[in-house]
Amino acid sequence: MTELFEPTSEHDWRLAAGRRGLLGEFNEGLLLTASDLHVARRVGVLGGETDERVLLALALAVRAVRRGSVCLSLDQVRTDAPELPWPDLDSWEGAVASSGLLDSGVLRSDFGLLYLDRYHRLERQVRDDLVERSAQAPPDVDEERLAGALAQARGTHASDEQLAAAAAAARRWTTIVTGGPGTGKTTTVARMLVLVADQASARGERISVALTAPTGKAASRLQEAVSEELAGLTGLPEAVALLGRPQGVTLHRLLGWRPDNTTRFRHDRGNRLKHDVVVVDESSMVELTMMARLLEALKPDSRLILVGDPQQLTSVGAGAVLGDLVRGYSGRPDSPVVELTYNHRFEEQEEIVELARALQAEDADGVLDVLRSSTRQVSFVEASSEEQLVEELRPDLVRAALDIRRHAEAEDPDGALGALDQQRLLCAHREGPYGVRRWNGLVERWLAEEVGEVGGPAVAGWYVGRPLLVTNNDYALDVYNGETGVVVRQGQRRRVYISGSGRLRDFAPGRLDAVETMHAMTIHKAQGSQARKVTVLLPEEGSRLLTRELFYTAITRAQHEVRVVGTEAAVRAAVTRRAQRASGLAERLAAD
């Protein structure tokens, strides 16, 4: 797995013109891009720093953030490209330590890690806010009433593990619920809410609950799942009634987007959120900046419940906050982390669970054994050539596209969106032979061969049955990143129906611009969503994106069936490689 970028030509924008000096050598060596060099040199001019060793460290810190890390180790980064002319480590660290860029606060150093100032402040703020929340007096709890509520909840299908987690959340300001698919995280959250509401009811108080997630699709799924669980609870009717019907919203919408600022929100320390309980699902997707903004917007006496699976892919932005929290609190008696381990859907997902466990255990042979021996829920197609891939994937992809189109032509948006969730092709890459763009194009070509032209100037790409993925938040339209939709016939017109925020909305195609075709989608974009059958198209084993977290996230999107298409070498590479993100948050929490 290479850490170097691959230029497309000698004129690739990532290659700096007039490459020179130490920075130029690292650009020539394809580790640093032209933009990394530009930032480092410009900051060096402004800060009066001319030592190229310091500017190299600054450029590498910029690169680290661009690649998802919060900071970097000058020692470990050398392993990314050992053949490059790295400075002697001792003299390099000494040059950085004595640099005026540290004195002026442009660079920061902690735990042997080098930070850009902004990310150092964000990481410290997250740690400080969490420590402050845990240091205050715990919530007032009527233990006798809590015991009675637990006894009533015990008659439901909730397990002892889930009820213990729910009781713990009633006694804390912050709770972190972790577990893989099928461990009942949402069931546990519903009971947490009921127990907290029951305590409020006893005091004659009202309670405001916010359900949120990084994407609209994930927020909608959280709302639906919690509402379904609450509807099935009959033992505590007053508490359930007090909760009402909590709405699922994206984190951006919860915090209040600002058109003048992409990293600040209307709600902050001077304008706190009103909610008494905030539940954040799919927390593995929450980047450091967003977690900092959420924590500063919470009332001190509001409960925060973070829910997620730390084995999944981390956020697109810098940081791996959920995993850092789990590691940082490990072994502490005051840990707010509650891990759910029992799988409640084992029988219906037995083979998928076995595959996920082998993957978590870093057992490549075990993963291949499950893939090759399973027959009902898991299958493995060893294919690498274009002919093999097309032969294997074309029938199902065309069948799925035709099913969506059939409902869309019949003016049935619910049926079309339901068909969209029956099958999903997941790719690691956007471009290239294993990428989303290529496979979306192939499916559209095959679909046109079946039904005639599906695109063309007459419809400008908005053909009936086109599946769509929203790629950006549009607050004016109330459409959010991660939501899905389909182009549906409506009389002589075409309308786009979007699902994902608790209700079905329709728009004229021309009003939507931040959407893309979704016959195939990237594994990163698939986080927070599920489909009945998932096909995972693995890239070549040398792909930088091929990691255990990526593979785990892909297979756990499947509700009933997962098919892996690739080579044995790609599977082994995916099992043995971990996504590495440098951060000091876990160390900060462990040091308390």
mmCIF file of N, CA and C in Angstrom, residues 394 398-399 401-406 409 443-455 463-466 489 519:
data_model
loop_
_atom_site.group_PDB
_atom_site.id
_atom_site.type_symbol
_atom_site.label_atom_id
_atom_site.label_comp_id
_atom_site.label_asym_id
_atom_site.label_seq_id
_atom_site.Cartn_x
_atom_site.Cartn_y
_atom_site.Cartn_z
ATOM 1 N N ARG A 394 -22.974 -7.945 -14.115
ATOM 2 C CA ARG A 394 -23.987 -7.378 -15.003
ATOM 3 C C ARG A 394 -25.402 -7.888 -14.740
ATOM 4 N N VAL A 398 -28.236 -5.054 -13.709
ATOM 5 C CA VAL A 398 -29.293 -4.716 -14.679
ATOM 6 C C VAL A 398 -30.662 -5.042 -14.093
ATOM 7 N N ARG A 399 -30.762 -6.191 -13.432
ATOM 8 C CA ARG A 399 -32.039 -6.578 -12.820
ATOM 9 C C ARG A 399 -32.475 -5.539 -11.777
ATOM 10 N N ALA A 401 -31.553 -2.332 -11.621
ATOM 11 C CA ALA A 401 -31.883 -1.079 -12.291
ATOM 12 C C ALA A 401 -33.251 -1.144 -12.961
ATOM 13 N N LEU A 402 -33.568 -2.281 -13.552
ATOM 14 C CA LEU A 402 -34.880 -2.447 -14.200
ATOM 15 C C LEU A 402 -36.010 -2.445 -13.180
ATOM 16 N N ASP A 403 -35.761 -3.009 -11.989
ATOM 17 C CA ASP A 403 -36.782 -3.036 -10.949
ATOM 18 C C ASP A 403 -37.088 -1.624 -10.466
ATOM 19 N N ILE A 404 -36.039 -0.828 -10.259
ATOM 20 C CA ILE A 404 -36.246 0.567 -9.859
ATOM 21 C C ILE A 404 -37.010 1.315 -10.941
ATOM 22 N N ARG A 405 -36.620 1.109 -12.182
ATOM 23 C CA ARG A 405 -37.253 1.815 -13.293
ATOM 24 C C ARG A 405 -38.725 1.420 -13.440
ATOM 25 N N ARG A 406 -39.032 0.150 -13.207
ATOM 26 C CA ARG A 406 -40.419 -0.304 -13.336
ATOM 27 C C ARG A 406 -41.329 0.465 -12.380
ATOM 28 N N GLU A 409 -41.518 4.223 -13.505
ATOM 29 C CA GLU A 409 -42.401 4.412 -14.662
ATOM 30 C C GLU A 409 -43.861 4.314 -14.248
ATOM 31 N N VAL A 443 -23.628 0.466 -16.006
ATOM 32 C CA VAL A 443 -25.027 0.112 -15.744
ATOM 33 C C VAL A 443 -25.959 0.939 -16.622
ATOM 34 N N GLU A 444 -25.679 2.219 -16.778
ATOM 35 C CA GLU A 444 -26.529 3.052 -17.633
ATOM 36 C C GLU A 444 -26.471 2.578 -19.081
ATOM 37 N N ARG A 445 -25.294 2.158 -19.538
ATOM 38 C CA ARG A 445 -25.185 1.637 -20.906
ATOM 39 C C ARG A 445 -25.978 0.344 -21.064
ATOM 40 N N TRP A 446 -25.839 -0.546 -20.077
ATOM 41 C CA TRP A 446 -26.582 -1.814 -20.144
ATOM 42 C C TRP A 446 -28.084 -1.580 -20.062
ATOM 43 N N LEU A 447 -28.470 -0.623 -19.224
ATOM 44 C CA LEU A 447 -29.894 -0.311 -19.091
ATOM 45 C C LEU A 447 -30.449 0.230 -20.405
ATOM 46 N N ALA A 448 -29.680 1.074 -21.072
ATOM 47 C CA ALA A 448 -30.102 1.613 -22.366
ATOM 48 C C ALA A 448 -30.258 0.498 -23.396
ATOM 49 N N GLU A 449 -29.405 -0.517 -23.336
ATOM 50 C CA GLU A 449 -29.515 -1.640 -24.252
ATOM 51 C C GLU A 449 -30.806 -2.429 -24.014
ATOM 52 N N GLU A 450 -31.295 -2.397 -22.777
ATOM 53 C CA GLU A 450 -32.515 -3.139 -22.437
ATOM 54 C C GLU A 450 -33.781 -2.370 -22.780
ATOM 55 N N VAL A 451 -33.790 -1.051 -22.537
ATOM 56 C CA VAL A 451 -35.038 -0.287 -22.645
ATOM 57 C C VAL A 451 -34.976 0.838 -23.666
ATOM 58 N N GLY A 452 -33.857 0.975 -24.357
ATOM 59 C CA GLY A 452 -33.693 2.114 -25.239
ATOM 60 C C GLY A 452 -32.928 3.202 -24.517
ATOM 61 N N GLU A 453 -32.761 4.355 -25.160
ATOM 62 C CA GLU A 453 -31.960 5.428 -24.593
ATOM 63 C C GLU A 453 -32.545 5.889 -23.259
ATOM 64 N N VAL A 454 -31.682 5.974 -22.232
ATOM 65 C CA VAL A 454 -32.150 6.423 -20.922
ATOM 66 C C VAL A 454 -31.698 7.845 -20.621
ATOM 67 N N GLY A 455 -30.720 8.338 -21.359
ATOM 68 C CA GLY A 455 -30.250 9.706 -21.139
ATOM 69 C C GLY A 455 -30.535 10.562 -22.348
ATOM 70 N N TYR A 463 -33.154 10.621 -16.404
ATOM 71 C CA TYR A 463 -34.010 9.570 -16.941
ATOM 72 C C TYR A 463 -34.835 8.927 -15.831
ATOM 73 N N VAL A 464 -36.009 8.442 -16.187
ATOM 74 C CA VAL A 464 -36.900 7.802 -15.224
ATOM 75 C C VAL A 464 -36.223 6.544 -14.659
ATOM 76 N N GLY A 465 -36.202 6.450 -13.348
ATOM 77 C CA GLY A 465 -35.561 5.318 -12.702
ATOM 78 C C GLY A 465 -34.120 5.586 -12.309
ATOM 79 N N ARG A 466 -33.614 6.794 -12.569
ATOM 80 C CA ARG A 466 -32.229 7.106 -12.180
ATOM 81 C C ARG A 466 -32.127 7.181 -10.658
ATOM 82 N N ARG A 489 -41.538 9.126 -12.876
ATOM 83 C CA ARG A 489 -42.465 9.745 -13.814
ATOM 84 C C ARG A 489 -43.699 10.244 -13.068
ATOM 85 N N HIS A 519 -26.174 3.857 -9.102
ATOM 86 C CA HIS A 519 -26.210 2.420 -9.372
ATOM 87 C C HIS A 519 -25.095 1.748 -8.584
#
